[in-house]
Coordinates of C-alpha atoms in Angstrom, one line a residue:
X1 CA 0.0 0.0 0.0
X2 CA 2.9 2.1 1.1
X3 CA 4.6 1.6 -2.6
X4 CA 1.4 2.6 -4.2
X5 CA 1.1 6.1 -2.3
X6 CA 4.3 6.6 -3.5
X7 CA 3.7 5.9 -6.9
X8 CA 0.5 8.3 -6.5
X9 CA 2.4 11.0 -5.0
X10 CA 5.0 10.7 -7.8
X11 CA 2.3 10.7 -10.5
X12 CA 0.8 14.0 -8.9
X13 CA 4.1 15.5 -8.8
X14 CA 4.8 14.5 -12.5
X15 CA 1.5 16.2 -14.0
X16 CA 1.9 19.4 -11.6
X17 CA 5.4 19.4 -13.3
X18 CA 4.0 19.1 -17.0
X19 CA 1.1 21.7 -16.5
X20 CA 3.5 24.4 -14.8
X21 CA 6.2 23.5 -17.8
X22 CA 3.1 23.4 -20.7
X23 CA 1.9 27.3 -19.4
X24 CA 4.0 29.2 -22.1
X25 CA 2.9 26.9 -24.8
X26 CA -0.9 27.4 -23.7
X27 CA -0.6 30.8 -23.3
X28 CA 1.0 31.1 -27.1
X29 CA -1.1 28.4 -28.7
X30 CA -4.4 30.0 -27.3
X31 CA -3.0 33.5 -28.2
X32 CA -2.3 32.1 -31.9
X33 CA -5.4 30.7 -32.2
X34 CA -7.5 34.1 -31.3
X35 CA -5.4 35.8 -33.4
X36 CA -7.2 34.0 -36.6
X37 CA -10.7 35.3 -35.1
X38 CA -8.5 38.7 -35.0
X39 CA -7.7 38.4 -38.9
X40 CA -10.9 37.4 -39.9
X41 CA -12.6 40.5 -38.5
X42 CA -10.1 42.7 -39.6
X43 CA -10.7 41.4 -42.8
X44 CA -14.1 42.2 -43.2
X45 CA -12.8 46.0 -43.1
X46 CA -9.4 46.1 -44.2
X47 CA -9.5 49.9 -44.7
X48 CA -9.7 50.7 -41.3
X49 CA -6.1 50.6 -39.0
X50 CA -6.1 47.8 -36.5
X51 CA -4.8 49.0 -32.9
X52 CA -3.6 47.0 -29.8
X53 CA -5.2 48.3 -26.4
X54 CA -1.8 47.7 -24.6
X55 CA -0.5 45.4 -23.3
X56 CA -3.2 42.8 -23.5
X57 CA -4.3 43.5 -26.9
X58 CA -0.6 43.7 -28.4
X59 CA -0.1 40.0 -28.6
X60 CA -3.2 39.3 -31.2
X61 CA -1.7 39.9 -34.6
X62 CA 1.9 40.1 -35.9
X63 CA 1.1 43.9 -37.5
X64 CA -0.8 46.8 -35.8
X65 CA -0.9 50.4 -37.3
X66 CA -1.0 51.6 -34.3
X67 CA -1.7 51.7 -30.2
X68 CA -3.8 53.4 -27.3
X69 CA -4.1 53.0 -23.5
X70 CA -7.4 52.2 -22.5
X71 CA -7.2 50.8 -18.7
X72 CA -10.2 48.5 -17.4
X73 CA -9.6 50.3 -14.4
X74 CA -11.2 53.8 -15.9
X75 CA -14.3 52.0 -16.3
X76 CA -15.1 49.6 -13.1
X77 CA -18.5 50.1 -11.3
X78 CA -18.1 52.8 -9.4
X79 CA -15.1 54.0 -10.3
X80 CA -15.8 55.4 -14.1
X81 CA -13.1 57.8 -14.7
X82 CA -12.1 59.9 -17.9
X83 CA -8.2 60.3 -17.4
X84 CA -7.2 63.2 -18.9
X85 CA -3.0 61.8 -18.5
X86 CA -4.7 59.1 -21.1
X87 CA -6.9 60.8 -23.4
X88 CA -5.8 58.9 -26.8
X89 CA -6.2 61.8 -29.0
X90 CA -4.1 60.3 -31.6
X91 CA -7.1 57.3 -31.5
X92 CA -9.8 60.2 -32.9
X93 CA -7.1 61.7 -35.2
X94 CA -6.5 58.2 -37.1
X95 CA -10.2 57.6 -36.8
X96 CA -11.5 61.0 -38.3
X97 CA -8.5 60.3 -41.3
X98 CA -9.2 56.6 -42.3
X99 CA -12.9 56.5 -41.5
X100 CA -12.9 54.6 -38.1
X101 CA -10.5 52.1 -36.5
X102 CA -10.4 48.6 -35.0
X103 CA -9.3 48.3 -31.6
X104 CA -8.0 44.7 -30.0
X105 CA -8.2 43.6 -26.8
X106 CA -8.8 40.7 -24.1
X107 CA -10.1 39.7 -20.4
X108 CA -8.9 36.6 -18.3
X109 CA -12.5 36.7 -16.1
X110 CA -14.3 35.0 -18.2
X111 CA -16.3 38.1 -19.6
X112 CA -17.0 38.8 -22.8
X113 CA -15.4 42.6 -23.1
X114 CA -13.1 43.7 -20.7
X115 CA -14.0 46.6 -18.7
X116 CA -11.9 48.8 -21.1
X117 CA -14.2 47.9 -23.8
X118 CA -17.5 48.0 -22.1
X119 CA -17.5 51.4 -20.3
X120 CA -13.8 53.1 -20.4
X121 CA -13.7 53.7 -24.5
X122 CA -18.0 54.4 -24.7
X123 CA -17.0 57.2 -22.2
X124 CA -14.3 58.4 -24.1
X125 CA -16.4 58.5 -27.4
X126 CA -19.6 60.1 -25.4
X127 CA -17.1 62.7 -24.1
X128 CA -14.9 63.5 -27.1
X129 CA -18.1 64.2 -28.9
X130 CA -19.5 66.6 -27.0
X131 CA -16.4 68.4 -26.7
X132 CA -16.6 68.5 -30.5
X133 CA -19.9 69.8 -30.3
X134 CA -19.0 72.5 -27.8
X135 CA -16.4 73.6 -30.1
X136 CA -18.3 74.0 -33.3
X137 CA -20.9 76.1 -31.2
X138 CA -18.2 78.3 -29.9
X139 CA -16.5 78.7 -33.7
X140 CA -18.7 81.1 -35.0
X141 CA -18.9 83.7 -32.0
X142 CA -14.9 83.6 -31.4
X143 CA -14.6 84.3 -35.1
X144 CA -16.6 87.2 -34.6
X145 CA -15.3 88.0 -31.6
X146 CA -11.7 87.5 -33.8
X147 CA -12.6 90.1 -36.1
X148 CA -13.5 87.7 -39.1
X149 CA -16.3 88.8 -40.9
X150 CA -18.9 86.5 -41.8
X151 CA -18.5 86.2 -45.7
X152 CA -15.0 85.0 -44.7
X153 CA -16.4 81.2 -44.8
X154 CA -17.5 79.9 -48.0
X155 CA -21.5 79.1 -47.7
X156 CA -20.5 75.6 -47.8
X157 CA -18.8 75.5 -44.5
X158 CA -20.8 77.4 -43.2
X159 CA -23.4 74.8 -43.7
X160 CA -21.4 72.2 -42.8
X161 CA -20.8 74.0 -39.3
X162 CA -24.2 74.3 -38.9
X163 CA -25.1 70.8 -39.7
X164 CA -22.5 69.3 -37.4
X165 CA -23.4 71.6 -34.2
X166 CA -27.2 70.1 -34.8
X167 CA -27.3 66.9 -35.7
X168 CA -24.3 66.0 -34.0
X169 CA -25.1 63.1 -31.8
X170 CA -23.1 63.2 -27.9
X171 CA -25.0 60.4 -26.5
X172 CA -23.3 57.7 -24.5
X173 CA -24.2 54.2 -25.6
X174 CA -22.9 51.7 -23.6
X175 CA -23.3 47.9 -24.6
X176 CA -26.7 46.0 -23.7
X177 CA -25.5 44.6 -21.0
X178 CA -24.7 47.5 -19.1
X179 CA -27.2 48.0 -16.1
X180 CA -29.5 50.9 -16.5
X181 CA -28.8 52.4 -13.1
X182 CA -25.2 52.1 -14.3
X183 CA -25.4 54.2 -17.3
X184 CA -27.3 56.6 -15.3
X185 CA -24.8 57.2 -12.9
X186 CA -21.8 57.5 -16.3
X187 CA -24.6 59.9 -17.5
X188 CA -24.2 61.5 -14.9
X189 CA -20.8 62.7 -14.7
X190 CA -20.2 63.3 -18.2
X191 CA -20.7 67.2 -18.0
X192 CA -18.1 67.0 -15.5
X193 CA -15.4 65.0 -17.9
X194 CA -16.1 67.1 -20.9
X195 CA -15.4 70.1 -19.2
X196 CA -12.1 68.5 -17.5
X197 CA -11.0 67.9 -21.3
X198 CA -12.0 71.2 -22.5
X199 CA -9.7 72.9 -19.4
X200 CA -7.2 70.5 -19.8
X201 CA -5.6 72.2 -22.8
X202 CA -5.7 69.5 -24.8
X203 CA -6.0 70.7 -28.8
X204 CA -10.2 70.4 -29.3
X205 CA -9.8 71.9 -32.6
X206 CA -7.8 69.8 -34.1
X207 CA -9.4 66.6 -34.1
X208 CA -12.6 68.4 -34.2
X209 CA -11.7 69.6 -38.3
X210 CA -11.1 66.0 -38.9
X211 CA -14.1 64.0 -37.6
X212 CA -16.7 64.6 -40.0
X213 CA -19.3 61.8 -37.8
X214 CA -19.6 61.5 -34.1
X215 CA -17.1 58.3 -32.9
X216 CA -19.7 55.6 -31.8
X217 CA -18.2 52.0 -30.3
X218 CA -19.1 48.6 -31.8
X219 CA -18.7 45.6 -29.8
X220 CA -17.4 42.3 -31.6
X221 CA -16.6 39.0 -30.2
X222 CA -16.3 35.3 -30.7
X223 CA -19.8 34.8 -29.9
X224 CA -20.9 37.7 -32.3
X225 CA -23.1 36.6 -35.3
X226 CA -22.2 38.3 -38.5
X227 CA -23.5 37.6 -42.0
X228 CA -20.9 37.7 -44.2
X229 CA -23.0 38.5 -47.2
X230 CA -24.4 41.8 -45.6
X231 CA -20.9 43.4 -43.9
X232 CA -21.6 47.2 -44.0
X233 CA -19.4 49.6 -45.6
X234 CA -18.3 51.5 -42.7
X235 CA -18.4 54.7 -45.0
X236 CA -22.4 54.5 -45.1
X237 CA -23.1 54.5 -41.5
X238 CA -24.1 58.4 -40.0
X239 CA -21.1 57.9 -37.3
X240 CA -17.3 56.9 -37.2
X241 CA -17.1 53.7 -35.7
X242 CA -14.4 52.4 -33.4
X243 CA -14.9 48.7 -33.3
X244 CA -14.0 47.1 -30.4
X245 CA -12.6 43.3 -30.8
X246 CA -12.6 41.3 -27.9
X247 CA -10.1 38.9 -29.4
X248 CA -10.4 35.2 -26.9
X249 CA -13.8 33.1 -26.2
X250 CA -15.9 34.5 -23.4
X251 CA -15.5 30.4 -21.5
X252 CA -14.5 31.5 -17.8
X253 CA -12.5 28.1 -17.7
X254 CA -9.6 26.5 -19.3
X255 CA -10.7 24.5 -22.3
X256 CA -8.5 20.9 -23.2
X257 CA -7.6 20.9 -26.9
X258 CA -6.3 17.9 -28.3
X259 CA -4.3 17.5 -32.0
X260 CA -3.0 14.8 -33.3
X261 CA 0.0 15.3 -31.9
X262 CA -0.3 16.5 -28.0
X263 CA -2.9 18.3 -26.2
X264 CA -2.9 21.6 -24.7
X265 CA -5.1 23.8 -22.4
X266 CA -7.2 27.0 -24.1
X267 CA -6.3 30.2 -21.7
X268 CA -8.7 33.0 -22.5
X269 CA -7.2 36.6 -22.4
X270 CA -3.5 34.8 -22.3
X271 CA -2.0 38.1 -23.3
X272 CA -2.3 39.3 -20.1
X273 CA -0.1 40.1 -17.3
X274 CA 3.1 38.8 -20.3
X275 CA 5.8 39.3 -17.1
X276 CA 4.1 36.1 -15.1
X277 CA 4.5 33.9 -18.5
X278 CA 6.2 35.0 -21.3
X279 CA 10.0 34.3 -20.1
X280 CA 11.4 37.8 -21.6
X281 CA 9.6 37.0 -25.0
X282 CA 8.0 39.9 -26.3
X283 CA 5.0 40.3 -28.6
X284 CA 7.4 40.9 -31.6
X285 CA 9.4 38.3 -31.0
X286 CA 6.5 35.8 -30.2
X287 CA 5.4 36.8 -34.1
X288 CA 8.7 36.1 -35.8
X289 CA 8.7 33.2 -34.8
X290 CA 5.2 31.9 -34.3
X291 CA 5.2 28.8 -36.4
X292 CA 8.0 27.2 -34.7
X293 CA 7.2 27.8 -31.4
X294 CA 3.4 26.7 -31.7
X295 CA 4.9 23.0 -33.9
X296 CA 7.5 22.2 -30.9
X297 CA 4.7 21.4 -28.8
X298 CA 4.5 21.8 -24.9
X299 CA 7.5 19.8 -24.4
X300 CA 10.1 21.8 -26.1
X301 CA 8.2 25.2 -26.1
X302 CA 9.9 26.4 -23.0
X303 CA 13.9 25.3 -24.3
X304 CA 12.9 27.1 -27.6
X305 CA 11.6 30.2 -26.0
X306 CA 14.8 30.5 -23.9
X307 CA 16.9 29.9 -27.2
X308 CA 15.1 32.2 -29.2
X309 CA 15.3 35.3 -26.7
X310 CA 19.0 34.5 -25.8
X311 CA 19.8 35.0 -30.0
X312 CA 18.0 37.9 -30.0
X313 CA 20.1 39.4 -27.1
X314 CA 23.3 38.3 -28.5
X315 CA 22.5 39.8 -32.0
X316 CA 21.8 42.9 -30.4
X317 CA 24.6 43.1 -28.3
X318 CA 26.6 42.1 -31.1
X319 CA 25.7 45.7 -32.8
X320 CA 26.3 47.7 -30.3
X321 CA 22.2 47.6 -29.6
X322 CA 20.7 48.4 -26.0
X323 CA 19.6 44.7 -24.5
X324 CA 18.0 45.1 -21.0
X325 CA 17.7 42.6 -18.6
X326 CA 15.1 42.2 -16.0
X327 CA 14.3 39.9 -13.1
X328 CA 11.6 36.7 -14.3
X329 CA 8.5 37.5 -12.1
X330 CA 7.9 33.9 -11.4
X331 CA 4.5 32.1 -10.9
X332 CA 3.8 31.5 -7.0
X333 CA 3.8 27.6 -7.7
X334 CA 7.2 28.0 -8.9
X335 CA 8.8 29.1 -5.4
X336 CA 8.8 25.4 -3.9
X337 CA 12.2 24.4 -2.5
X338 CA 13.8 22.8 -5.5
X339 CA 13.4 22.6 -9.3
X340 CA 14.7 21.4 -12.1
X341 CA 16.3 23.1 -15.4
X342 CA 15.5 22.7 -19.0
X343 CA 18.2 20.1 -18.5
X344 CA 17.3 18.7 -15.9
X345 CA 19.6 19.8 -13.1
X346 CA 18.8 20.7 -9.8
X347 CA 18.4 24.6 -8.9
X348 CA 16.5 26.3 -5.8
X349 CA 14.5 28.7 -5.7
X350 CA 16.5 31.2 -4.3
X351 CA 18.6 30.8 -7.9
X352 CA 16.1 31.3 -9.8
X353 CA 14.4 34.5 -8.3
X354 CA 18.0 35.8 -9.0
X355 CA 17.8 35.0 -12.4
X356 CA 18.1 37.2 -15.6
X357 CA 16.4 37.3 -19.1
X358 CA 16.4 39.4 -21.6
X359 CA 13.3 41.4 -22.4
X360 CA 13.0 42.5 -26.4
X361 CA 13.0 46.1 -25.6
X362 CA 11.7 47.1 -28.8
X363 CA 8.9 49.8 -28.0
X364 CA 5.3 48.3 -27.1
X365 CA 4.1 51.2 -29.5
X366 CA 5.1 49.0 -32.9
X367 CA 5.2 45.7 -33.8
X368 CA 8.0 46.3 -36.4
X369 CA 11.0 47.9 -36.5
X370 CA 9.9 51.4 -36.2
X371 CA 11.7 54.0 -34.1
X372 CA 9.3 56.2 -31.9
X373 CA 11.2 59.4 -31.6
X374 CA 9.2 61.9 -29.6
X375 CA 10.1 65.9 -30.3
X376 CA 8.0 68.0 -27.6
X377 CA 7.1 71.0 -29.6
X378 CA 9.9 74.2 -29.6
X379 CA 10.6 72.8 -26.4
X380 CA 14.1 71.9 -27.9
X381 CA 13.3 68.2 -25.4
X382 CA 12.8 65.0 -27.4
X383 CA 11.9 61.7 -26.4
X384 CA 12.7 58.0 -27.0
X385 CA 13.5 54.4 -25.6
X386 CA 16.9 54.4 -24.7
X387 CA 17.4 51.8 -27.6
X388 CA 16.5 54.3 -30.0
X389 CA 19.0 57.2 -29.2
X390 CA 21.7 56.7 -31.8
X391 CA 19.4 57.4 -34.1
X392 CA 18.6 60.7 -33.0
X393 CA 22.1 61.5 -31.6
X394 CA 22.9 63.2 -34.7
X395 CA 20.4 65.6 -34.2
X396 CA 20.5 66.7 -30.2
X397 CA 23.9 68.0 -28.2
X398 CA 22.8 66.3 -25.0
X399 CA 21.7 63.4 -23.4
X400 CA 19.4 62.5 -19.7
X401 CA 19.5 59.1 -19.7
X402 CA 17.4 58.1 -16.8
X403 CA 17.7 54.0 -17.5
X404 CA 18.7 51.8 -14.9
X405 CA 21.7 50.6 -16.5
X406 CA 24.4 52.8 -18.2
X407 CA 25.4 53.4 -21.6
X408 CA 27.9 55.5 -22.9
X409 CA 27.2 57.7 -26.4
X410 CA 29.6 59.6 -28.8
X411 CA 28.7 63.3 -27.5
X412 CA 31.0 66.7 -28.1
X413 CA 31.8 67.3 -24.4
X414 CA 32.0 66.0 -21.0
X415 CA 29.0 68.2 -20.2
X416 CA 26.7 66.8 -22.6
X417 CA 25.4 63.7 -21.0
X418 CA 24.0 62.8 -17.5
X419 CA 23.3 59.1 -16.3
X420 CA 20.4 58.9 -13.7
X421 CA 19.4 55.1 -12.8
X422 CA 15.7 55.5 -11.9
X423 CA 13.7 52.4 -11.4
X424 CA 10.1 52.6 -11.7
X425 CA 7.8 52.7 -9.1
X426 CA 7.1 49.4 -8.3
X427 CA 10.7 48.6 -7.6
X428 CA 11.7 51.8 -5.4
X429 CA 8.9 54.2 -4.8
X430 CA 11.5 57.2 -4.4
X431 CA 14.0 56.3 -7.1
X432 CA 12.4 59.6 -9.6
X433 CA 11.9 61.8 -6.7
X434 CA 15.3 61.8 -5.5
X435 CA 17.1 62.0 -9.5
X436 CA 14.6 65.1 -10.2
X437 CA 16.9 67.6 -8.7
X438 CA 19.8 66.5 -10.9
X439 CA 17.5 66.1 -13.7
X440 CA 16.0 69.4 -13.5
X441 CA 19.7 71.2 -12.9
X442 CA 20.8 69.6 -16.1
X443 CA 18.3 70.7 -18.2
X444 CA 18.5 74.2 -17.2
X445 CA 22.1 74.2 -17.6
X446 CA 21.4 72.9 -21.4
X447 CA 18.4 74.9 -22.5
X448 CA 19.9 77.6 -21.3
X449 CA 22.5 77.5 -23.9
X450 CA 20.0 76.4 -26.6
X451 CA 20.9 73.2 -26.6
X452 CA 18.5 70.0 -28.0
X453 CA 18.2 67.4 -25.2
X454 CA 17.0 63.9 -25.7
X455 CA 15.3 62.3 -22.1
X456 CA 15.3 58.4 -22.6
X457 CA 14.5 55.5 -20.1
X458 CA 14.2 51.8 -20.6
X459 CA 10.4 52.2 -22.8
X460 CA 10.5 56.0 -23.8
X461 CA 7.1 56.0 -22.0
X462 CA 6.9 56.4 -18.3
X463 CA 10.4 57.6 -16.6
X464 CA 11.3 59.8 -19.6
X465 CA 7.9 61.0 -19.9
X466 CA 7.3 61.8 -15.9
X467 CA 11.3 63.6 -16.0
X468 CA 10.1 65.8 -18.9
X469 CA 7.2 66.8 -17.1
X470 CA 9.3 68.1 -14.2
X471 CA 11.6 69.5 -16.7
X472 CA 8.5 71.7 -18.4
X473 CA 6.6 72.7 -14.8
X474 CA 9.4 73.7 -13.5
X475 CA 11.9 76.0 -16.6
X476 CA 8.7 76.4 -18.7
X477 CA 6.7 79.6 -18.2
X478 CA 2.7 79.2 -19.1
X479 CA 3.0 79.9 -22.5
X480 CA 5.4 76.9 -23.1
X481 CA 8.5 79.3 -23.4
X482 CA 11.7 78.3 -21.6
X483 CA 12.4 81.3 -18.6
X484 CA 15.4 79.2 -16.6
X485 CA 12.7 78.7 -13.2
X486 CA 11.1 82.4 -12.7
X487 CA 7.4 81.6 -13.5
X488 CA 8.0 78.0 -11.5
X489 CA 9.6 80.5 -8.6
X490 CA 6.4 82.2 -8.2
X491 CA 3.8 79.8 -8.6
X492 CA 2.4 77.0 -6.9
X493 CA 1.7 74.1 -9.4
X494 CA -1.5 72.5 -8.6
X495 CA -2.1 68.8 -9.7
X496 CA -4.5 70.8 -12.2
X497 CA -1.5 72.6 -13.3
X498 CA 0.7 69.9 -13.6
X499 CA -1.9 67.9 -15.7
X500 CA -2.5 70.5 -18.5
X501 CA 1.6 70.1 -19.2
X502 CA 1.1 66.8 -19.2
X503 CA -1.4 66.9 -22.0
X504 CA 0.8 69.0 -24.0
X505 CA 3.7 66.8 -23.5
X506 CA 1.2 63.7 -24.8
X507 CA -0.1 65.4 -27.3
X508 CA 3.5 65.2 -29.1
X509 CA 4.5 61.8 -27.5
X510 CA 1.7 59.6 -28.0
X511 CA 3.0 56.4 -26.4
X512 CA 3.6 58.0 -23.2
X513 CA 2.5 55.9 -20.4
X514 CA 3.1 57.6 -17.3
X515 CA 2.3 55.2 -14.2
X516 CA 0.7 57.0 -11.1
X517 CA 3.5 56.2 -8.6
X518 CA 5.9 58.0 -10.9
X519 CA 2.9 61.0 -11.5
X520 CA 2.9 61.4 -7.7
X521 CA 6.9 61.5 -6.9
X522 CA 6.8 64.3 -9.9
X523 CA 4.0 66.4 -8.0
X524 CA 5.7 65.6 -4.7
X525 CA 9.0 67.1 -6.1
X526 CA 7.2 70.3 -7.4
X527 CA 5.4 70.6 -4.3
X528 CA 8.5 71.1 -2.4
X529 CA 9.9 74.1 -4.3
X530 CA 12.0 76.4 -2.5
X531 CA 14.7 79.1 -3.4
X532 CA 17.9 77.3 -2.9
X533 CA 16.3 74.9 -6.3
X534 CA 17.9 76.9 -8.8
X535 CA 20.2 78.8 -7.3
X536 CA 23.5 76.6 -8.3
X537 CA 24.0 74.3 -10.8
X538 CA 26.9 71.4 -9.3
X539 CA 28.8 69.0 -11.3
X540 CA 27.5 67.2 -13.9
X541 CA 27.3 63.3 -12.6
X542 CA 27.9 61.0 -15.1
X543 CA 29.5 62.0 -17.6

């Protein structure tokens, strides 16, 4: 009896094994398999750009035109939020151009749209409309108020005007399932958003002469009947539509799928939370090498995943590229006392919470081989992942890097580049507060001489972003004019305050990301102005 127990307890320890080693390989195979439901629909439009809702969303097809930040969170019961640090502009831009857009995304609980879907974009819509609205009603007093005389618009636009400001429909719809007492309460406080977006300074008028229809969200998913014989031409509907994909089946739990060959478990919304899973492989990568990874079957997915990211880093290296490593954030079932390797030997766990992989850091905002290069209006600041920055070097006389690790670039003098290793929020929670003061000093010490400075971190989205936001609240006068610290001397920035630049500094960067902890060390340092701030520039660290 004793021997059996054994054998049962070695059995159980053998298929825990197997499912924990298989995870990657279900996450990928499932992920591969939504991404043909993903095709298919873009298919049925294929004039209209297909965008990722990052990061989820980013994993569903090997080529997006573009991405946005739409975060669940915005849209929970009860917590319905329009964020003006995320408003996506770029999103009504390329949907006014092309007609409309597809946006991707996916949920892990077992709903059919993730909360991003079902309330945080229908917000945005509703509210982006009626600022629209607002607009066009205010155009023809502030042109008379300008001066402009009224024959100055042909009869056409005026019509057009006219047209628009009446029939222009700022409704919210929200999906059927939706409660009604829900949509009351988002009815509720949509006044309140518009009005935040209209004082936020973010540029109404431009996206507002491109959108000829009101944005209106569509919800598709795999349960979604569509008669393929009677697809609408997105061009004869009275609205622009932003068509919301929810790319994996709406099943709660894990499906078994068998082939000929092995069997694997269905993960809906595997996409998400890529750090627990993916083993440093990005979405990029995942895509360049899709076929092989999904044909070496659960077994060999893992040793193939390792070998694929290790070439990556070495070719990289190899060219002089930027390669990043960062810590695995391992699943909780994998911190028992021992384990064993792809080959088999023995490791604990302590060795492998210390271990490194390399993470593609090719931005989240492409899927190809683009370089997102960031200039923040006559700022004379510019933007980028730290990857990208030989490619701009040519063009700037100093360099902020504010990555973790250093790197050193070909610049004309000692004075021209300072190295501040900030860690993000998460990891120290006063890493950027305590690099502000150097960063802020250095940039004075450069614009001051007219000099073009590139800020880059790890992504080119959150760090860089936040640092550039202390850089503008606290040299940049109202008017967006560099003054070396007087207006900043004598005014208190209000989180208001701080905002509005941080729309202006997304409105040129439109991957910026910035997380909250990061958002609150920046108001925290502004908060804590004194005299002595500017008073002396020291040594330049770094160099």
């Amino acid at each position: 009896m004793a021997a059996d127990e054994r054998l049962s307890i070695y059995r159980a320890t053998r298929i825990i094994k197997k499912r924990e080693n298989s995870r990657l390989y279900n996450a990928l195979r499932s992920i591969y398999e939504d991404s043909i439901f993903v095709a298919e629909i873009a298919g049925l439009w294929p004039d209209l750009p297909l965008l990722a809702n990052l990061r989820c969303g980013l994993w569903y097809t090997p080529r997006f035109e573009a991405t946005c930040y739409f975060k669940s969170t915005d849209g929970h019961t009860n917590n319905w939020s329009f964020n003006t640090s995320r408003l996506n502009l770029h999103v009504a831009h390329l949907a006014g151009q092309r007609g409309g857009c597809i946006i991707v995304d996916s949920t892990r609980r077992g709903k059919r749209f993730p909360d991003s879907m079902s309330k945080t974009i229908p917000i945005w819509t509703c509210v982006l409309n009626r600022a629209v609205k607002n607009y066009l009603l205010r155009m023809p007093a502030e042109s008379q108020r300008d001066g402009e005389s009224e024959s100055y618009c042909s009869p056409n636009e005026k019509a057009d005007v006219r047209l628009l400001s009446d029939d222009w429909d700022n409704s919210l719809h929200l999906p059927l399932w939706v409660p009604e007492n829900e949509k009351a309460a988002i009815e509720g406080h949509i006044e309140e958003w518009t009005k935040q977006l209209e004082a936020c300074g973010a540029d109404i008028g431009s996206f507002a002469s491109i959108l000829r229809k009101p944005l209106r969200p569509l919800w598709i998913s795999q349960k979604t009947l569509i008669w393929l014989n009677e697809v609408p031409d997105c061009n004869s509907w009275d609205f622009t539509p932003i068509i919301l994909v929810s790319a994996s089946a709406s099943d709660g739990i894990a499906q078994q799928r068998s082939m000929s060959e092995f069997s694997w478990h269905y993960i809906p919304g595997a996409g998400d939370d890529e750090e627990s899973w993916a083993r440093g492989l990005s979405p990029n990568l995942f895509w360049k090498h899709a076929f092989e990874l999904i044909d070496s079957g659960p077994d060999l997915c893992n040793q193939r995943v390792a070998e694929i990211v290790e070439k990556e880093r070495v070719y990289r290296a190899q060219r002089g590229e930027y390669s990043p490593q960062v810590t695995v954030k391992l699943h909780q079932k994998f911190l028992a006392k021992n384990h064993s390797n792809i080959n088999g030997e023995s490791i604990n766990s302590c060795q492998l919470m210390g271990s490194k992989i390399f993470i593609n850091s090719m931005n989240a905002a492409s899927s190809d081989e683009k370089h997102p290069i960031f200039w923040l209006g006559s700022t004379n600041l510019v933007v980028a992942a730290a990857l990208h920055v030989p490619d701009v070097l040519d063009d700037v006389d100093c360099v902020l890097n504010c990555d973790s690790e250093f790197k050193s670039f070909c610049l004309p003098s000692a004075d021209s580049y300072l190295h501040l290793p900030i860690v993000t929020s998460k990891e120290d929670r006063f890493s950027l507060i305590n690099n502000l003061l150097s960063a802020v000093e250095f940039a004075k010490l450069s614009l001051s001489r007219a000099r073009k400075m590139l800020v880059c971190c790890h992504n080119g989205e959150d760090i860089s972003i936040c640092v550039c936001l202390a850089i503008l609240s606290s040299l940049f006068d109202e008017g967006g004019s560099f003054d070396g610290g007087k207006y900043f001397m004598h005014t208190n920035i209000t989180k208001w305050e701080m905002r509005r630049r941080l729309v202006l500094i997304c409105k040129y960067a439109i991957n910026a990301r910035p997380s909250r902890g990061n958002l609150k060390q920046v108001f925290g340092f502004l908060s804590r102005k004194n005299e002595s701030l500017f008073t002396a520039v020291p040594a330049v660290r770094g160099a």
